[in-house]
XYZ file of C-alpha atoms in Angstrom:
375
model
C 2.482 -9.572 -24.466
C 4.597 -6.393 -25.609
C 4.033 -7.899 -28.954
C 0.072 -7.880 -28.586
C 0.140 -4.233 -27.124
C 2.276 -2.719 -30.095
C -1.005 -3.906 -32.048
C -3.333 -1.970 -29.946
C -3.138 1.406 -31.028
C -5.967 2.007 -32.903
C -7.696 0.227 -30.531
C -6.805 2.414 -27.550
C -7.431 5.490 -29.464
C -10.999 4.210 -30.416
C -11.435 3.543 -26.590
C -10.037 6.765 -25.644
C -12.229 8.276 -27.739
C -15.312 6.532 -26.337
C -14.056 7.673 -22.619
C -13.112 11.596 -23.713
C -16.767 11.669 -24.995
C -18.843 11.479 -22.186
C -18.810 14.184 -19.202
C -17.789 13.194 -16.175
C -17.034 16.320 -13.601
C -17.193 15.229 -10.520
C -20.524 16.107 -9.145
C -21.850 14.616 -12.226
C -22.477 10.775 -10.723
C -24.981 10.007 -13.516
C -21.759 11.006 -16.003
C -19.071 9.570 -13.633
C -21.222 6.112 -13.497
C -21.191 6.485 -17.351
C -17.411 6.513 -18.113
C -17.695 3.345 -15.452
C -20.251 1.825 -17.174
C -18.089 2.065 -20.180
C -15.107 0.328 -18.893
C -17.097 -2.588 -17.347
C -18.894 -3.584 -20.525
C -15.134 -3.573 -22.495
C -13.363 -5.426 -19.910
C -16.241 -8.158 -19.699
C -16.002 -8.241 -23.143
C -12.386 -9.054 -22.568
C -13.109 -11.736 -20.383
C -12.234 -9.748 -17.012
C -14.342 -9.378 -14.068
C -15.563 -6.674 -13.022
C -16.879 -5.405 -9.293
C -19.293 -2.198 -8.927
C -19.685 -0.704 -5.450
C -22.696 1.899 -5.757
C -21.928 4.973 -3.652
C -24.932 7.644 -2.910
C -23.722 10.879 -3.748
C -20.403 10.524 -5.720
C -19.612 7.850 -8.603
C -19.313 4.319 -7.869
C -16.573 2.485 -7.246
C -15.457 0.049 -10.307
C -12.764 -2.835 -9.612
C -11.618 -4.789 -12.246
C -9.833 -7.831 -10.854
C -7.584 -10.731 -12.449
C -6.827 -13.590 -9.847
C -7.988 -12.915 -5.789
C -6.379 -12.511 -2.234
C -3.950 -10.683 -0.352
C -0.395 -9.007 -2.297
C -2.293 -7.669 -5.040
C -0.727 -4.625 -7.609
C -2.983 -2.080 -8.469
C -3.263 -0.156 -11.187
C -5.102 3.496 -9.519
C -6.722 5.852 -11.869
C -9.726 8.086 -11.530
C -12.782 8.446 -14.008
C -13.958 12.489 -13.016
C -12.607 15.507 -14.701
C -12.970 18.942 -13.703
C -15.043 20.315 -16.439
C -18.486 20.966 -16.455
C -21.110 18.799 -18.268
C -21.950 19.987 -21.297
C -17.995 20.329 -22.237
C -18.080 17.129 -24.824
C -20.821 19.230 -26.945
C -18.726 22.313 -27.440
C -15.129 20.510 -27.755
C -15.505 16.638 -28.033
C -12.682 14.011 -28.849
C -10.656 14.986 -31.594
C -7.098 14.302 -33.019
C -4.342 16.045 -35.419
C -0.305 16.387 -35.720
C 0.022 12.987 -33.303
C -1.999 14.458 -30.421
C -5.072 13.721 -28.640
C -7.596 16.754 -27.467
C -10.630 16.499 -25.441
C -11.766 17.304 -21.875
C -10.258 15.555 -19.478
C -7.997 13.192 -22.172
C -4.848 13.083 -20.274
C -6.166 13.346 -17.009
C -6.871 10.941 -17.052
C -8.944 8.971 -19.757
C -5.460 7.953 -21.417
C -4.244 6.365 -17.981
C -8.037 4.374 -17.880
C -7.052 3.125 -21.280
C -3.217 2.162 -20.726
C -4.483 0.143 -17.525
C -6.976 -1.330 -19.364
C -4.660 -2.464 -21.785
C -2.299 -3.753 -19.753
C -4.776 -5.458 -17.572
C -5.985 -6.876 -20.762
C -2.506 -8.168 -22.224
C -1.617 -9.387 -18.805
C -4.816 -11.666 -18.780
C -4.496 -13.252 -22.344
C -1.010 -14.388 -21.221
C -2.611 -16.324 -18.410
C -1.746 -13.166 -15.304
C 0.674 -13.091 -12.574
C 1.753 -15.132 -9.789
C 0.037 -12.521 -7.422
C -3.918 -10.935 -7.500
C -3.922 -7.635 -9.862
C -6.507 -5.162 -9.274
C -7.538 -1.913 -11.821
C -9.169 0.425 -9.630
C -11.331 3.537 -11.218
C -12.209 5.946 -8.666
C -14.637 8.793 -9.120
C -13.744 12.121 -7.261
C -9.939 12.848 -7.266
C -10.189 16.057 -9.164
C -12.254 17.716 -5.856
C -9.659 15.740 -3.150
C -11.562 12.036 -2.891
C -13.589 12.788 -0.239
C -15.560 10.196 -0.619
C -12.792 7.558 -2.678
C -10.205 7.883 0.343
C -11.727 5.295 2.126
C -12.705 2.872 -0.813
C -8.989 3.558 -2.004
C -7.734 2.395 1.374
C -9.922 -0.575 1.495
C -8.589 -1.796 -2.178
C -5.321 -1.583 -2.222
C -5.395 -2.866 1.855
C -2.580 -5.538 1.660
C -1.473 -4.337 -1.738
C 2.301 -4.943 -2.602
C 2.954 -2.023 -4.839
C 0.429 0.394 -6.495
C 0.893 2.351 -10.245
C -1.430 5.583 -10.532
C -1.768 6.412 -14.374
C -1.787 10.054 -14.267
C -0.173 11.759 -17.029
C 3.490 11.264 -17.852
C 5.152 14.766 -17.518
C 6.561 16.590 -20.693
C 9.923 15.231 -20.529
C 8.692 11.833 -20.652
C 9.485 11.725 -16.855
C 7.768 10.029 -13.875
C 5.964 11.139 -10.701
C 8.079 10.003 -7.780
C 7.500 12.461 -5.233
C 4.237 14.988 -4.699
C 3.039 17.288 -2.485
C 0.119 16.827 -0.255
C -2.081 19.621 0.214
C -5.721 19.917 1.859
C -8.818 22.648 1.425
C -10.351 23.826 4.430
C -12.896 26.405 5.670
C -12.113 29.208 7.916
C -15.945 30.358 9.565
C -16.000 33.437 11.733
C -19.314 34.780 13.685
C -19.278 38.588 14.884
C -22.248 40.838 16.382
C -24.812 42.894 13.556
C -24.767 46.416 14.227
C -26.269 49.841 12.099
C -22.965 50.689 11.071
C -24.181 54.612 11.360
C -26.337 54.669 14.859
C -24.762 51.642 16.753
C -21.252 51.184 14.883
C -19.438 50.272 18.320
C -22.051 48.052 19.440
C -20.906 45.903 16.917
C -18.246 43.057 16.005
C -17.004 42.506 12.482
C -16.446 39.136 11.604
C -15.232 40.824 8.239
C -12.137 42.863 10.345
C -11.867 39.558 12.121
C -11.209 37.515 9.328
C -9.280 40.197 6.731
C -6.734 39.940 9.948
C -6.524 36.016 10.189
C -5.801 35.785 6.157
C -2.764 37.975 6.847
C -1.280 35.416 9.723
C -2.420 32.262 7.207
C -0.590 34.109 4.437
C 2.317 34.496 6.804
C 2.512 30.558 6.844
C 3.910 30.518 3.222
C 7.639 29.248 3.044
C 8.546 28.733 -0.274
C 12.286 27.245 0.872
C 10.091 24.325 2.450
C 7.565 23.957 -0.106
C 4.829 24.905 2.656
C 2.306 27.577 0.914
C -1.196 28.934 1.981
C -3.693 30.601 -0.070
C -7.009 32.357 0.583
C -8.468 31.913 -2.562
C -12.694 32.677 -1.800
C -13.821 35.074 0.635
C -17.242 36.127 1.253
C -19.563 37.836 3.878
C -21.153 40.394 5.666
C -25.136 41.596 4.597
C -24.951 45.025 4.016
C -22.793 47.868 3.388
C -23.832 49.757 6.081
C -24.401 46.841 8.497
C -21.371 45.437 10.891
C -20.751 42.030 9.112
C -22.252 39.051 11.498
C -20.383 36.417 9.793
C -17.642 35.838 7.439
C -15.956 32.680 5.264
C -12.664 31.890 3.852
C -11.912 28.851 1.321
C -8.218 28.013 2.049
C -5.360 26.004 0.101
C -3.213 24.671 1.517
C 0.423 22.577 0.263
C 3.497 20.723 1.648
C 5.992 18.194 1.083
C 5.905 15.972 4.049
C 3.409 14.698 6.892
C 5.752 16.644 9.242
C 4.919 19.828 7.563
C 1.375 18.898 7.620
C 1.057 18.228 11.393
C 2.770 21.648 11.577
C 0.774 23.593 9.572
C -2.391 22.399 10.525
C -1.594 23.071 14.153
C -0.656 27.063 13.410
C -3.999 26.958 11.315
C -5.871 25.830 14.475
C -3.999 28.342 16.493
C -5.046 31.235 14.111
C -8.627 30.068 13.984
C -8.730 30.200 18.105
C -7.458 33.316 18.408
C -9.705 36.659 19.020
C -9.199 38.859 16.689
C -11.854 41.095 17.876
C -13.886 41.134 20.927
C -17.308 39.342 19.933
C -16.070 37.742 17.084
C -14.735 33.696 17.194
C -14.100 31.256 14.441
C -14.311 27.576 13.354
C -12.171 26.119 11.146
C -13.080 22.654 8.928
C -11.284 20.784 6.922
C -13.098 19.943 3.264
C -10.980 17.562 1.421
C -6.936 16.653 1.442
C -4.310 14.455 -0.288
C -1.134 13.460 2.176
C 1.820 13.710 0.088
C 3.888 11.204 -2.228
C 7.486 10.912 -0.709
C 10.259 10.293 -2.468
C 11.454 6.805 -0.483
C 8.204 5.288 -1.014
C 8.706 5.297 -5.312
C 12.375 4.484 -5.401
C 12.228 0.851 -5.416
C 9.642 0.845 -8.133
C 11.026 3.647 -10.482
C 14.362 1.654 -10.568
C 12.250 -1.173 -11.647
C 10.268 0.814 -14.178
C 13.679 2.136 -15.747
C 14.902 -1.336 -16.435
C 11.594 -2.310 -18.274
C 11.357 1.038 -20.532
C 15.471 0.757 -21.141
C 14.284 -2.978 -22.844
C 11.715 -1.300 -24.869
C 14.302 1.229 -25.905
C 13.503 4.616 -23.872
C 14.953 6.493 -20.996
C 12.541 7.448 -18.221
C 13.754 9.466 -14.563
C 11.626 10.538 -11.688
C 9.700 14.253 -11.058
C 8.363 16.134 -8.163
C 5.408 18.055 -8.783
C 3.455 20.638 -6.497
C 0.390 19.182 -7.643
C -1.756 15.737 -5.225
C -3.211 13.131 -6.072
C -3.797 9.955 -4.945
C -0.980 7.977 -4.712
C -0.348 10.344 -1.488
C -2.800 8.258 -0.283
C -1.608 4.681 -1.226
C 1.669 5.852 -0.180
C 1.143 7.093 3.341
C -0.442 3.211 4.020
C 3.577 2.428 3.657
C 2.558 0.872 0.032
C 5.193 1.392 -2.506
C 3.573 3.582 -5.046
C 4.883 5.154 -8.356
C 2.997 7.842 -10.094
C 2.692 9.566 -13.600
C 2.630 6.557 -15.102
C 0.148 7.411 -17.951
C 0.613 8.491 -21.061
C 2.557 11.556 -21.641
C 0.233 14.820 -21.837
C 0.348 18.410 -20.998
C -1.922 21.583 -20.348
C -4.426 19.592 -17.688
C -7.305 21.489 -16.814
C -6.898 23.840 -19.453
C -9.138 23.649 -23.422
C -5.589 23.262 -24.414
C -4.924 19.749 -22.892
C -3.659 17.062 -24.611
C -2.216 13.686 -24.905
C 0.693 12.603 -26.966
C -1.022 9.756 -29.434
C 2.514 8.078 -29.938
C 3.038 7.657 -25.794
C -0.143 5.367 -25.394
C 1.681 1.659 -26.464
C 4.972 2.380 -25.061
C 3.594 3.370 -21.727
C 1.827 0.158 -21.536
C 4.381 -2.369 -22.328
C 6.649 -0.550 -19.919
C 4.251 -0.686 -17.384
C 3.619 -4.409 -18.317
C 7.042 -5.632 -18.081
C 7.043 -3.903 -14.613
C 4.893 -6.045 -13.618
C 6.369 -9.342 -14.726
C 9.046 -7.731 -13.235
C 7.820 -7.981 -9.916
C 6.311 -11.153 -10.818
C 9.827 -12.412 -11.063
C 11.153 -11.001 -7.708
């Protein structure tokens, strides 16, 4: 199996290519559905099936499956980027000095490719003694709001779960991540001529300039817990008393605790009157619960014997950054992340993927698995 994979470099390249070249932000379904569309027709021509769930407003759901039942693995990756369409005609796939460039190429077309690969090697050697599921999900770069609950449902029983975002820098894994969550702070106040009837009014504007300060306040960079107002907007006129006023807010921490926390001061601020007249609502867009250390362990110590085999030395990372495997790991699934090819620069025209990273990754991840098909 290692043997076939050290063979498949050109091959993943070619298919990376393929992937990098077609847009896929997230609100683009028709381009999202593309880079799906893609994968399905290689791995049936690899002999693997493949299962489309067709979603209404965001991509659909593509599971590609080898064997059926409850303990599966599953190999988590997501098929969106965060540029716009139209990025592949100014700056499309290209390569020089052993790197990869291209929007979106190491987050994450070159994870879709190394679990491809590996789903592919693992099925020409007849699979494992349990189910093993590739799942390509379509909105993680704008916080799953509508994969959440089709992750949950496939990896529901799961035994472990590998999410093939980009190896760090050093070569390192993702074994711990914060969670974080964007919500909407509304606030309604009373119109008034700011010159003839100034009193007679109620700016939601005041209102709201006063509740960023207390949400601000919530930072604690010794706990990892930060806030940040990052869109405001309102008001009608200049010389009208601003009836309503909006605030997009970011929000991070480490653990659920600090969630349940900091969600609960966040209500508390959004219930409390500034201003007489004014009130506010407070609604929470999209969220990632965080990756916690204990629930990577087990698997990292596994994934350290397979790469030592192969020759490499591998350790564990936290990042500030979410994704999904907060939510694979808060269902009490093991999960390891970062366990894609090595790249850098992510959401930048600077991204890019270390070419030489691709085959290792895989067999490492592939002896993982017949690792835990031994246990």
């Amino acid at each position: 199996m290692t043997e076939w994979l050290a063979e498949q470099q050109e091959a993943m390249r070619a298919l990376l290519a393929l992937l990098v070249d077609i847009d896929s932000h997230s609100h683009d379904k028709a381009g999202v559905d593309s880079v799906g569309e893609a994968i399905s027709d290689w791995c049936k021509a690899m002999g693997i099936e493949v299962r489309r769930t067709p979603r209404p407003r965001f991509g659909d759901l593509f599971e590609a499956c080898l064997g059926e039942g409850e303990g599966a693995v599953v190999l988590l990756g997501h098929r969106d980027t965060v540029f716009p369409t139209g990025t592949v005609a100014e700056r499309s796939y290209e390569e020089h000095d052993g790197m990869a460039f291209g929007p979106g190429v190491a987050d994450m077309k070159g994870g879709l490719v190394m679990n491809l690969f590996v789903l592919a090697a693992l099925a020409r050697t007849g699979g494992l003694a349990f189910p093993l599921k590739a799942v390509f999900t379509a909105d993680e770069e704008i916080g799953s709001p509508d994969g959440k609950a089709l992750i949950e449902a496939a990896v529901r029983h799961a035994r472990a779960v590998f999410n093939a975002e980009p190896g760090r820098v050093s070569g390192n894994l993702v074994t711990a991540r914060k969670g974080g969550a964007s919500l909407v702070l509304e606030v309604s106040g009373r119109a008034a001529h700011s010159g003839v009837s100034h009193a007679d009014g109620a700016s939601a504007i005041e209102a709201l300039a006063r509740k960023i300060q207390r949400i601000h306040a919530l930072t604690d960079y010794d706990t990892g817990v930060t806030t940040n107002v990052g869109v405001i907007e309102g008001g009608t006129s200049s010389n009208t008393v601003a009836p309503w006023a909006r605030a997009r807010i970011d929000t991070r921490f480490v653990t659920s605790e600090q969630r349940e926390a900091l969600f609960a001061a966040l209500e508390e601020i959004a219930a409390r009157e500034e201003l007489p007249g004014t009130q506010a609502t407070l609604t929470q867009v999209s969220g990632f619960l965080p990756l916690e250390r204990e629930m990577s362990e087990a698997l990292l110590a596994r994934y350290q014997r397979s790469a030592a085999e192969l020759g490499f030395e591998v350790e564990g990372e936290f990042t500030g950054g979410c994704s999904d495997a907060g939510t694979t790991a808060s269902l009490g699934i093991p999960t390891l992340c970062g366990t894609g090819p090595v790249g850098a620069l992510m959401h930048t025209e600077r991204e890019y993927l270390l070419l030489s990273s691709l085959v290792p990754r895989a067999q490492a991840l592939a002896l993982t698995l017949l690792d835990l098909d031994e246990a």
